[in-house]
PDB file of C-alpha atoms (C1' of nucleotides) in Angstrom:
ATOM      1  CA  MET A 200      58.138 161.234  28.317  1.00  0.00           C
ATOM      2  CA  ALA A 201      55.242 159.067  27.219  1.00  0.00           C
ATOM      3  CA  ILE A 202      55.797 155.333  27.445  1.00  0.00           C
ATOM      4  CA  PRO A 203      56.003 153.838  23.936  1.00  0.00           C
ATOM      5  CA  LEU A 204      53.143 151.340  23.925  1.00  0.00           C
ATOM      6  CA  PRO A 205      53.136 149.132  20.852  1.00  0.00           C
ATOM      7  CA  GLY A 206      49.971 149.753  18.896  1.00  0.00           C
ATOM      8  CA  THR A 207      49.986 153.480  19.529  1.00  0.00           C
ATOM      9  CA  PRO A 208      51.852 156.394  17.959  1.00  0.00           C
ATOM     10  CA  VAL A 209      55.340 156.870  19.389  1.00  0.00           C
ATOM     11  CA  ARG A 210      58.262 159.219  18.911  1.00  0.00           C
ATOM     12  CA  GLY A 211      58.952 159.432  15.212  1.00  0.00           C
ATOM     13  CA  SER A 212      56.235 157.038  14.096  1.00  0.00           C
ATOM     14  CA  THR A 213      52.472 157.171  13.900  1.00  0.00           C
ATOM     15  CA  THR A 214      52.004 153.677  12.533  1.00  0.00           C
ATOM     16  CA  GLY A 215      51.787 151.832  15.840  1.00  0.00           C
ATOM     17  CA  LYS A 216      54.112 149.121  14.573  1.00  0.00           C
ATOM     18  CA  PRO A 217      55.633 147.212  17.484  1.00  0.00           C
ATOM     19  CA  ILE A 218      59.139 147.564  16.097  1.00  0.00           C
ATOM     20  CA  MET A 219      58.783 151.331  16.120  1.00  0.00           C
ATOM     21  CA  ALA A 220      57.669 151.315  19.755  1.00  0.00           C
ATOM     22  CA  LEU A 221      60.668 149.178  20.549  1.00  0.00           C
ATOM     23  CA  PHE A 222      62.997 151.548  18.709  1.00  0.00           C
ATOM     24  CA  ASP A 223      61.526 154.459  20.598  1.00  0.00           C
ATOM     25  CA  LEU A 224      62.165 152.660  23.869  1.00  0.00           C
ATOM     26  CA  LEU A 225      65.657 151.431  23.057  1.00  0.00           C
ATOM     27  CA  GLY A 226      66.488 154.802  21.530  1.00  0.00           C
ATOM     28  CA  ARG A 227      66.269 156.383  24.962  1.00  0.00           C
ATOM     29  CA  THR A 228      69.407 156.972  26.967  1.00  0.00           C
ATOM     30  CA  TRP A 229      70.404 153.970  29.044  1.00  0.00           C
ATOM     31  CA  SER A 230      67.514 151.654  28.092  1.00  0.00           C
ATOM     32  CA  LEU A 231      69.860 149.179  26.455  1.00  0.00           C
ATOM     33  CA  GLY A 232      72.443 149.596  29.173  1.00  0.00           C
ATOM     34  CA  ILE A 233      69.968 148.838  31.938  1.00  0.00           C
ATOM     35  CA  LEU A 234      68.726 145.680  30.257  1.00  0.00           C
ATOM     36  CA  TRP A 235      72.294 144.657  29.534  1.00  0.00           C
ATOM     37  CA  ASN A 236      73.327 145.104  33.149  1.00  0.00           C
ATOM     38  CA  LEU A 237      70.323 143.225  34.482  1.00  0.00           C
ATOM     39  CA  GLN A 238      71.507 140.235  32.528  1.00  0.00           C
ATOM     40  CA  GLN A 239      74.004 139.407  35.266  1.00  0.00           C
ATOM     41  CA  GLY A 240      71.134 138.969  37.693  1.00  0.00           C
ATOM     42  CA  PRO A 241      68.662 140.937  39.818  1.00  0.00           C
ATOM     43  CA  ALA A 242      69.825 144.157  41.400  1.00  0.00           C
ATOM     44  CA  THR A 243      68.594 146.673  43.921  1.00  0.00           C
ATOM     45  CA  PHE A 244      68.175 150.267  42.870  1.00  0.00           C
ATOM     46  CA  ARG A 245      71.557 151.358  44.161  1.00  0.00           C
ATOM     47  CA  GLU A 246      73.276 148.227  42.911  1.00  0.00           C
ATOM     48  CA  LEU A 247      71.870 148.858  39.450  1.00  0.00           C
ATOM     49  CA  GLN A 248      72.914 152.476  39.658  1.00  0.00           C
ATOM     50  CA  HIS A 249      76.391 151.227  40.427  1.00  0.00           C
ATOM     51  CA  ARG A 250      76.448 148.786  37.518  1.00  0.00           C
ATOM     52  CA  CYS A 251      75.430 151.601  35.218  1.00  0.00           C
ATOM     53  CA  GLU A 252      78.458 153.655  36.242  1.00  0.00           C
ATOM     54  CA  GLN A 253      77.103 157.150  36.109  1.00  0.00           C
ATOM     55  CA  ILE A 254      73.381 157.007  35.642  1.00  0.00           C
ATOM     56  CA  SER A 255      71.460 159.592  37.632  1.00  0.00           C
ATOM     57  CA  PRO A 256      68.755 158.308  39.965  1.00  0.00           C
ATOM     58  CA  THR A 257      66.206 160.456  38.180  1.00  0.00           C
ATOM     59  CA  LEU A 258      66.813 158.806  34.865  1.00  0.00           C
ATOM     60  CA  LEU A 259      67.208 155.324  36.274  1.00  0.00           C
ATOM     61  CA  ASN A 260      63.851 155.610  37.936  1.00  0.00           C
ATOM     62  CA  SER A 261      62.165 156.870  34.763  1.00  0.00           C
ATOM     63  CA  ARG A 262      63.610 154.071  32.676  1.00  0.00           C
ATOM     64  CA  LEU A 263      62.679 151.445  35.240  1.00  0.00           C
ATOM     65  CA  LYS A 264      59.087 152.656  35.254  1.00  0.00           C
ATOM     66  CA  GLU A 265      58.965 152.396  31.479  1.00  0.00           C
ATOM     67  CA  LEU A 266      60.574 148.971  31.406  1.00  0.00           C
ATOM     68  CA  ILE A 267      58.210 147.714  34.095  1.00  0.00           C
ATOM     69  CA  THR A 268      55.122 149.061  32.350  1.00  0.00           C
ATOM     70  CA  LEU A 269      56.272 147.351  29.180  1.00  0.00           C
ATOM     71  CA  HIS A 270      56.851 144.059  31.012  1.00  0.00           C
ATOM     72  CA  LEU A 271      60.541 143.833  30.327  1.00  0.00           C
ATOM     73  CA  VAL A 272      61.562 144.271  33.947  1.00  0.00           C
ATOM     74  CA  GLU A 273      59.796 143.406  37.173  1.00  0.00           C
ATOM     75  CA  LYS A 274      60.341 144.339  40.780  1.00  0.00           C
ATOM     76  CA  GLN A 275      60.723 141.501  43.248  1.00  0.00           C
ATOM     77  CA  ALA A 276      61.941 141.085  46.779  1.00  0.00           C
ATOM     78  CA  CYS A 277      65.443 140.485  45.422  1.00  0.00           C
ATOM     79  CA  GLY A 278      65.323 143.707  43.447  1.00  0.00           C
ATOM     80  CA  TYR A 279      64.759 144.549  39.802  1.00  0.00           C
ATOM     81  CA  GLN A 280      65.066 141.712  37.343  1.00  0.00           C
ATOM     82  CA  LEU A 281      64.307 140.814  33.763  1.00  0.00           C
ATOM     83  CA  THR A 282      60.963 139.251  32.887  1.00  0.00           C
ATOM     84  CA  GLN A 283      60.685 136.353  30.471  1.00  0.00           C
ATOM     85  CA  SER A 284      60.208 138.861  27.653  1.00  0.00           C
ATOM     86  CA  GLY A 285      63.115 140.922  28.832  1.00  0.00           C
ATOM     87  CA  LEU A 286      65.273 137.849  28.927  1.00  0.00           C
ATOM     88  CA  ALA A 287      64.256 136.895  25.403  1.00  0.00           C
ATOM     89  CA  LEU A 288      65.056 140.395  24.228  1.00  0.00           C
ATOM     90  CA  ILE A 289      68.468 140.438  25.829  1.00  0.00           C
ATOM     91  CA  ASN A 290      69.232 137.048  24.363  1.00  0.00           C
ATOM     92  CA  ILE A 291      68.635 138.433  20.906  1.00  0.00           C
ATOM     93  CA  ILE A 292      71.007 141.312  21.385  1.00  0.00           C
ATOM     94  CA  LEU A 293      73.638 139.355  23.273  1.00  0.00           C
ATOM     95  CA  PRO A 294      75.749 138.813  20.128  1.00  0.00           C
ATOM     96  CA  LEU A 295      76.232 142.563  20.000  1.00  0.00           C
ATOM     97  CA  GLY A 296      78.929 142.085  22.616  1.00  0.00           C
ATOM     98  CA  ASP A 297      81.187 140.194  20.241  1.00  0.00           C
ATOM     99  CA  TRP A 298      80.135 142.168  17.226  1.00  0.00           C
ATOM    100  CA  SER A 299      81.096 145.409  18.930  1.00  0.00           C
ATOM    101  CA  LYS A 300      84.596 144.152  19.635  1.00  0.00           C
ATOM    102  CA  ASN A 301      85.227 143.433  15.978  1.00  0.00           C
ATOM    103  CA  TRP A 302      83.673 146.712  15.030  1.00  0.00           C
ATOM    104  CA  ALA A 303      85.982 148.523  17.430  1.00  0.00           C
ATOM    105  CA  LYS A 304      89.015 146.951  15.764  1.00  0.00           C
ATOM    106  CA  GLN A 305      87.827 147.973  12.347  1.00  0.00           C
ATOM    107  CA  VAL A 306      87.030 151.517  13.328  1.00  0.00           C
ATOM    108  CA  GLN A 307      90.451 151.843  14.872  1.00  0.00           C
ATOM    109  CA  GLU A 308      92.159 150.596  11.732  1.00  0.00           C
ATOM    110  CA  TYR A 309      90.389 153.154   9.594  1.00  0.00           C
ATOM    111  CA  THR A 310      91.023 155.895  12.109  1.00  0.00           C
ATOM    112  CA  LEU A 311      94.797 155.328  12.035  1.00  0.00           C
TER     113      LEU A 311
ATOM    114  CA  MET B  31      76.923 165.559  20.054  1.00  0.00           C
ATOM    115  CA  ALA B  32      80.267 163.820  20.061  1.00  0.00           C
ATOM    116  CA  ILE B  33      80.518 160.679  17.973  1.00  0.00           C
ATOM    117  CA  PRO B  34      80.855 157.620  20.243  1.00  0.00           C
ATOM    118  CA  LEU B  35      84.165 156.117  19.183  1.00  0.00           C
ATOM    119  CA  PRO B  36      84.802 152.727  20.734  1.00  0.00           C
ATOM    120  CA  GLY B  37      87.874 152.927  22.912  1.00  0.00           C
ATOM    121  CA  THR B  38      87.046 156.383  24.214  1.00  0.00           C
ATOM    122  CA  PRO B  39      84.708 157.656  26.933  1.00  0.00           C
ATOM    123  CA  VAL B  40      81.139 158.056  25.743  1.00  0.00           C
ATOM    124  CA  ARG B  41      77.807 159.199  27.158  1.00  0.00           C
ATOM    125  CA  GLY B  42      77.330 157.413  30.430  1.00  0.00           C
ATOM    126  CA  SER B  43      80.528 155.392  30.352  1.00  0.00           C
ATOM    127  CA  THR B  44      84.179 156.187  30.783  1.00  0.00           C
ATOM    128  CA  THR B  45      85.445 152.642  30.270  1.00  0.00           C
ATOM    129  CA  GLY B  46      85.845 152.795  26.495  1.00  0.00           C
ATOM    130  CA  LYS B  47      84.181 149.402  26.125  1.00  0.00           C
ATOM    131  CA  PRO B  48      82.944 148.914  22.567  1.00  0.00           C
ATOM    132  CA  ILE B  49      79.522 147.797  23.741  1.00  0.00           C
ATOM    133  CA  MET B  50      79.091 151.069  25.615  1.00  0.00           C
ATOM    134  CA  ALA B  51      79.981 153.075  22.525  1.00  0.00           C
ATOM    135  CA  LEU B  52      77.455 151.035  20.605  1.00  0.00           C
ATOM    136  CA  PHE B  53      74.774 151.641  23.226  1.00  0.00           C
ATOM    137  CA  ASP B  54      75.495 155.339  23.135  1.00  0.00           C
ATOM    138  CA  LEU B  55      75.076 155.308  19.381  1.00  0.00           C
ATOM    139  CA  LEU B  56      71.967 153.139  19.258  1.00  0.00           C
ATOM    140  CA  GLY B  57      70.526 155.048  22.190  1.00  0.00           C
ATOM    141  CA  ARG B  58      70.224 158.137  20.033  1.00  0.00           C
ATOM    142  CA  THR B  59      66.929 158.953  18.436  1.00  0.00           C
ATOM    143  CA  TRP B  60      66.451 157.263  15.080  1.00  0.00           C
ATOM    144  CA  SER B  61      69.808 155.439  14.916  1.00  0.00           C
ATOM    145  CA  LEU B  62      68.128 152.062  14.967  1.00  0.00           C
ATOM    146  CA  GLY B  63      65.374 153.220  12.667  1.00  0.00           C
ATOM    147  CA  ILE B  64      67.788 154.466  10.039  1.00  0.00           C
ATOM    148  CA  LEU B  65      69.756 151.226   9.999  1.00  0.00           C
ATOM    149  CA  TRP B  66      66.533 149.263   9.905  1.00  0.00           C
ATOM    150  CA  ASN B  67      65.237 151.213   6.946  1.00  0.00           C
ATOM    151  CA  LEU B  68      68.472 150.921   5.020  1.00  0.00           C
ATOM    152  CA  GLN B  69      68.046 147.191   5.156  1.00  0.00           C
ATOM    153  CA  GLN B  70      65.626 147.350   2.247  1.00  0.00           C
ATOM    154  CA  GLY B  71      68.396 148.785   0.104  1.00  0.00           C
ATOM    155  CA  PRO B  72      70.270 152.004  -0.640  1.00  0.00           C
ATOM    156  CA  ALA B  73      68.390 155.267  -0.483  1.00  0.00           C
ATOM    157  CA  THR B  74      68.937 158.901  -1.336  1.00  0.00           C
ATOM    158  CA  PHE B  75      68.666 161.486   1.394  1.00  0.00           C
ATOM    159  CA  ARG B  76      65.059 162.343   0.632  1.00  0.00           C
ATOM    160  CA  GLU B  77      64.102 158.735   0.050  1.00  0.00           C
ATOM    161  CA  LEU B  78      65.514 157.829   3.429  1.00  0.00           C
ATOM    162  CA  GLN B  79      63.728 160.766   5.004  1.00  0.00           C
ATOM    163  CA  HIS B  80      60.558 159.376   3.507  1.00  0.00           C
ATOM    164  CA  ARG B  81      61.169 155.847   4.800  1.00  0.00           C
ATOM    165  CA  CYS B  82      61.697 157.287   8.264  1.00  0.00           C
ATOM    166  CA  GLU B  83      58.259 158.878   8.236  1.00  0.00           C
ATOM    167  CA  GLN B  84      58.870 162.047  10.140  1.00  0.00           C
ATOM    168  CA  ILE B  85      62.545 162.476  10.677  1.00  0.00           C
ATOM    169  CA  SER B  86      63.786 166.044  10.352  1.00  0.00           C
ATOM    170  CA  PRO B  87      66.583 166.696   7.858  1.00  0.00           C
ATOM    171  CA  THR B  88      68.699 168.123  10.662  1.00  0.00           C
ATOM    172  CA  LEU B  89      68.626 164.950  12.651  1.00  0.00           C
ATOM    173  CA  LEU B  90      68.889 162.643   9.664  1.00  0.00           C
ATOM    174  CA  ASN B  91      72.021 164.410   8.583  1.00  0.00           C
ATOM    175  CA  SER B  92      73.589 164.255  12.049  1.00  0.00           C
ATOM    176  CA  ARG B  93      72.875 160.559  12.367  1.00  0.00           C
ATOM    177  CA  LEU B  94      74.191 159.823   8.894  1.00  0.00           C
ATOM    178  CA  LYS B  95      77.440 161.600   9.685  1.00  0.00           C
ATOM    179  CA  GLU B  96      77.821 159.528  12.831  1.00  0.00           C
ATOM    180  CA  LEU B  97      76.973 156.271  11.097  1.00  0.00           C
ATOM    181  CA  ILE B  98      79.386 157.043   8.284  1.00  0.00           C
ATOM    182  CA  THR B  99      82.221 157.955  10.635  1.00  0.00           C
ATOM    183  CA  LEU B 100      81.630 154.696  12.462  1.00  0.00           C
ATOM    184  CA  HIS B 101      81.645 152.710   9.200  1.00  0.00           C
ATOM    185  CA  LEU B 102      78.129 151.416   9.482  1.00  0.00           C
ATOM    186  CA  VAL B 103      76.834 153.364   6.503  1.00  0.00           C
ATOM    187  CA  GLU B 104      78.564 154.609   3.385  1.00  0.00           C
ATOM    188  CA  LYS B 105      77.628 157.078   0.685  1.00  0.00           C
ATOM    189  CA  GLN B 106      77.724 155.831  -2.886  1.00  0.00           C
ATOM    190  CA  ALA B 107      76.428 156.979  -6.212  1.00  0.00           C
ATOM    191  CA  CYS B 108      73.218 155.067  -5.533  1.00  0.00           C
ATOM    192  CA  GLY B 109      72.755 156.845  -2.208  1.00  0.00           C
ATOM    193  CA  TYR B 110      73.326 155.848   1.388  1.00  0.00           C
ATOM    194  CA  GLN B 111      73.755 152.165   2.086  1.00  0.00           C
ATOM    195  CA  LEU B 112      74.890 149.789   4.793  1.00  0.00           C
ATOM    196  CA  THR B 113      78.528 148.744   4.954  1.00  0.00           C
ATOM    197  CA  GLN B 114      79.535 145.150   5.634  1.00  0.00           C
ATOM    198  CA  SER B 115      79.646 145.958   9.336  1.00  0.00           C
ATOM    199  CA  GLY B 116      76.302 147.689   9.173  1.00  0.00           C
ATOM    200  CA  LEU B 117      74.816 144.697   7.459  1.00  0.00           C
ATOM    201  CA  ALA B 118      76.214 142.346  10.082  1.00  0.00           C
ATOM    202  CA  LEU B 119      74.774 144.544  12.801  1.00  0.00           C
ATOM    203  CA  ILE B 120      71.351 144.680  11.247  1.00  0.00           C
ATOM    204  CA  ASN B 121      71.372 140.926  10.801  1.00  0.00           C
ATOM    205  CA  ILE B 122      71.874 140.502  14.509  1.00  0.00           C
ATOM    206  CA  ILE B 123      68.926 142.677  15.405  1.00  0.00           C
ATOM    207  CA  LEU B 124      66.671 141.426  12.643  1.00  0.00           C
ATOM    208  CA  PRO B 125      64.883 138.977  14.991  1.00  0.00           C
ATOM    209  CA  LEU B 126      63.649 141.974  16.936  1.00  0.00           C
ATOM    210  CA  GLY B 127      60.967 142.309  14.281  1.00  0.00           C
ATOM    211  CA  ASP B 128      59.268 139.072  15.271  1.00  0.00           C
ATOM    212  CA  TRP B 129      60.066 139.469  18.929  1.00  0.00           C
ATOM    213  CA  SER B 130      58.359 142.842  18.998  1.00  0.00           C
ATOM    214  CA  LYS B 131      55.175 141.404  17.559  1.00  0.00           C
ATOM    215  CA  ASN B 132      54.898 138.859  20.342  1.00  0.00           C
ATOM    216  CA  TRP B 133      55.785 141.474  22.877  1.00  0.00           C
ATOM    217  CA  ALA B 134      53.022 143.714  21.550  1.00  0.00           C
ATOM    218  CA  LYS B 135      50.487 140.945  22.048  1.00  0.00           C
ATOM    219  CA  GLN B 136      51.615 140.356  25.593  1.00  0.00           C
ATOM    220  CA  VAL B 137      51.613 144.004  26.542  1.00  0.00           C
ATOM    221  CA  GLN B 138      48.110 144.332  25.159  1.00  0.00           C
ATOM    222  CA  GLU B 139      46.854 141.371  27.163  1.00  0.00           C
ATOM    223  CA  TYR B 140      48.181 142.844  30.378  1.00  0.00           C
ATOM    224  CA  THR B 141      46.862 146.278  29.549  1.00  0.00           C
ATOM    225  CA  LEU B 142      43.293 145.033  29.113  1.00  0.00           C
TER     226      LEU B 142
ATOM    227  C1'  DC C 284      68.045 156.119  69.962  1.00  0.00           C
ATOM    228  C1'  DA C 285      71.953 157.223  67.100  1.00  0.00           C
ATOM    229  C1'  DA C 286      74.071 156.203  62.862  1.00  0.00           C
ATOM    230  C1'  DC C 287      73.871 154.380  58.543  1.00  0.00           C
ATOM    231  C1'  DA C 288      71.973 152.382  54.067  1.00  0.00           C
ATOM    232  C1'  DT C 289      68.325 152.210  50.680  1.00  0.00           C
ATOM    233  C1'  DG C 290      64.940 153.928  47.407  1.00  0.00           C
ATOM    234  C1'  DC C 291      63.714 157.466  45.585  1.00  0.00           C
ATOM    235  C1'  DT C 292      61.983 162.729  44.527  1.00  0.00           C
ATOM    236  C1'  DA C 293      62.863 167.808  43.591  1.00  0.00           C
ATOM    237  C1'  DC C 294      64.707 171.086  40.987  1.00  0.00           C
ATOM    238  C1'  DA C 295      67.844 174.039  38.526  1.00  0.00           C
ATOM    239  C1'  DC C 296      70.858 173.580  34.627  1.00  0.00           C
ATOM    240  C1'  DA C 297      72.666 171.647  30.321  1.00  0.00           C
ATOM    241  C1'  DT C 298      72.127 169.060  26.177  1.00  0.00           C
ATOM    242  C1'  DA C 299      69.553 167.000  22.321  1.00  0.00           C
ATOM    243  C1'  DA C 300      65.643 166.737  19.110  1.00  0.00           C
ATOM    244  C1'  DT C 301      61.904 169.024  16.265  1.00  0.00           C
ATOM    245  C1'  DG C 302      59.997 171.680  12.731  1.00  0.00           C
ATOM    246  C1'  DT C 303      59.958 174.980   9.387  1.00  0.00           C
ATOM    247  C1'  DA C 304      62.171 177.906   6.157  1.00  0.00           C
ATOM    248  C1'  DG C 305      65.037 178.181   2.632  1.00  0.00           C
ATOM    249  C1'  DC C 306      69.640 178.171   0.042  1.00  0.00           C
ATOM    250  C1'  DA C 307      72.902 176.010  -3.290  1.00  0.00           C
ATOM    251  C1'  DT C 308      73.441 172.911  -6.888  1.00  0.00           C
ATOM    252  C1'  DG C 309      72.301 170.319 -10.909  1.00  0.00           C
ATOM    253  C1'  DA C 310      69.127 168.291 -14.320  1.00  0.00           C
ATOM    254  C1'  DA C 311      65.094 168.725 -17.244  1.00  0.00           C
ATOM    255  C1'  DT C 312      61.964 171.702 -19.838  1.00  0.00           C
ATOM    256  C1'  DA C 313      60.182 175.550 -22.527  1.00  0.00           C
TER     257       DA C 313
ATOM    258  C1'  DT D  50      69.274 180.420 -22.271  1.00  0.00           C
ATOM    259  C1'  DA D  51      65.798 181.473 -18.842  1.00  0.00           C
ATOM    260  C1'  DT D  52      62.668 178.826 -15.934  1.00  0.00           C
ATOM    261  C1'  DT D  53      61.118 175.307 -13.337  1.00  0.00           C
ATOM    262  C1'  DC D  54      61.777 171.519 -10.439  1.00  0.00           C
ATOM    263  C1'  DA D  55      64.078 168.081  -7.449  1.00  0.00           C
ATOM    264  C1'  DT D  56      67.759 166.997  -4.364  1.00  0.00           C
ATOM    265  C1'  DG D  57      70.830 167.536  -0.440  1.00  0.00           C
ATOM    266  C1'  DC D  58      71.408 169.928   2.938  1.00  0.00           C
ATOM    267  C1'  DT D  59      72.027 174.080   6.674  1.00  0.00           C
ATOM    268  C1'  DA D  60      70.110 177.671  10.006  1.00  0.00           C
ATOM    269  C1'  DC D  61      67.755 178.692  13.806  1.00  0.00           C
ATOM    270  C1'  DA D  62      64.198 179.232  17.195  1.00  0.00           C
ATOM    271  C1'  DT D  63      61.387 176.254  20.132  1.00  0.00           C
ATOM    272  C1'  DT D  64      60.573 172.348  22.861  1.00  0.00           C
ATOM    273  C1'  DA D  65      61.703 167.993  24.891  1.00  0.00           C
ATOM    274  C1'  DT D  66      65.179 165.145  27.355  1.00  0.00           C
ATOM    275  C1'  DG D  67      68.871 164.166  30.348  1.00  0.00           C
ATOM    276  C1'  DT D  68      72.283 165.497  34.246  1.00  0.00           C
ATOM    277  C1'  DG D  69      73.807 166.336  38.799  1.00  0.00           C
ATOM    278  C1'  DT D  70      73.403 167.393  43.352  1.00  0.00           C
ATOM    279  C1'  DA D  71      70.857 167.747  47.500  1.00  0.00           C
ATOM    280  C1'  DG D  72      68.164 165.582  50.506  1.00  0.00           C
ATOM    281  C1'  DC D  73      63.848 163.313  52.482  1.00  0.00           C
ATOM    282  C1'  DA D  74      61.346 159.188  54.079  1.00  0.00           C
ATOM    283  C1'  DT D  75      61.748 154.651  55.539  1.00  0.00           C
ATOM    284  C1'  DG D  76      63.868 150.647  57.378  1.00  0.00           C
ATOM    285  C1'  DT D  77      67.870 148.386  59.746  1.00  0.00           C
ATOM    286  C1'  DT D  78      71.883 147.893  62.686  1.00  0.00           C
ATOM    287  C1'  DG D  79      74.682 148.633  66.730  1.00  0.00           C
TER     288       DG D  79
END
DNA sequence: CAACATGCTACACATAATGTAGCATGAATA
DNA sequence: TATTCATGCTACATTATGTGTAGCATGTTG
């Protein structure tokens, strides 16, 4: 799968708008989950695999390559970790944690 | 594809954590894009299809069903529109617009 | 020099997305 | 009232993505 470089056409959008590249990236299985799990600190490959419950090594490796190319994650001696950009990104979406809990309540109410 | 109800196992996670259900949902092609495009106001099916550049009617319809079931989007006389929850969600991720522009610059610098 | 852990790749199989055609319905027009 | 047109979808074949398991290469530990 081609890496969604901002400024170039990506899945679903030919405009090259950065937000569309980001949506392509985040719209891939486990992208958000990997970033989310790296928030708690650097992790080795197998440690990260463990944090992500069930992710297959194939997919984890693909996603990591994408995230590294796009400068959201970097590989250091201590393992994979978020870059400054990655950290900024995760900080934006951090409130989703609380939001999702409220959402869950609401969905359950309606589903009753 | 099964709709990711918070509280139940979803793609990649058996815990039932709301955030994992959300990541499953947002990790599907065009979920984020649809929400993003509904921000500018309600839209009919074809209008929304148009805003989303290239989305196929098949996929748009699947995503809409999911988003409606999960109370993020609702169907009114004026077309599809965000619910209160959907609006709150989009407000959280709104800063991604600016973030992505900076990110694009940085990625370009490194790619030179 | 075993025995074990880590980081990953290979590959066959299963699932999801795309793209095009077109049908059903309703409103506007001739 | 027959015809045209737009809208909201559905069907379905093709292609692209993701899953799961096995296992290899490398480094480390006893």
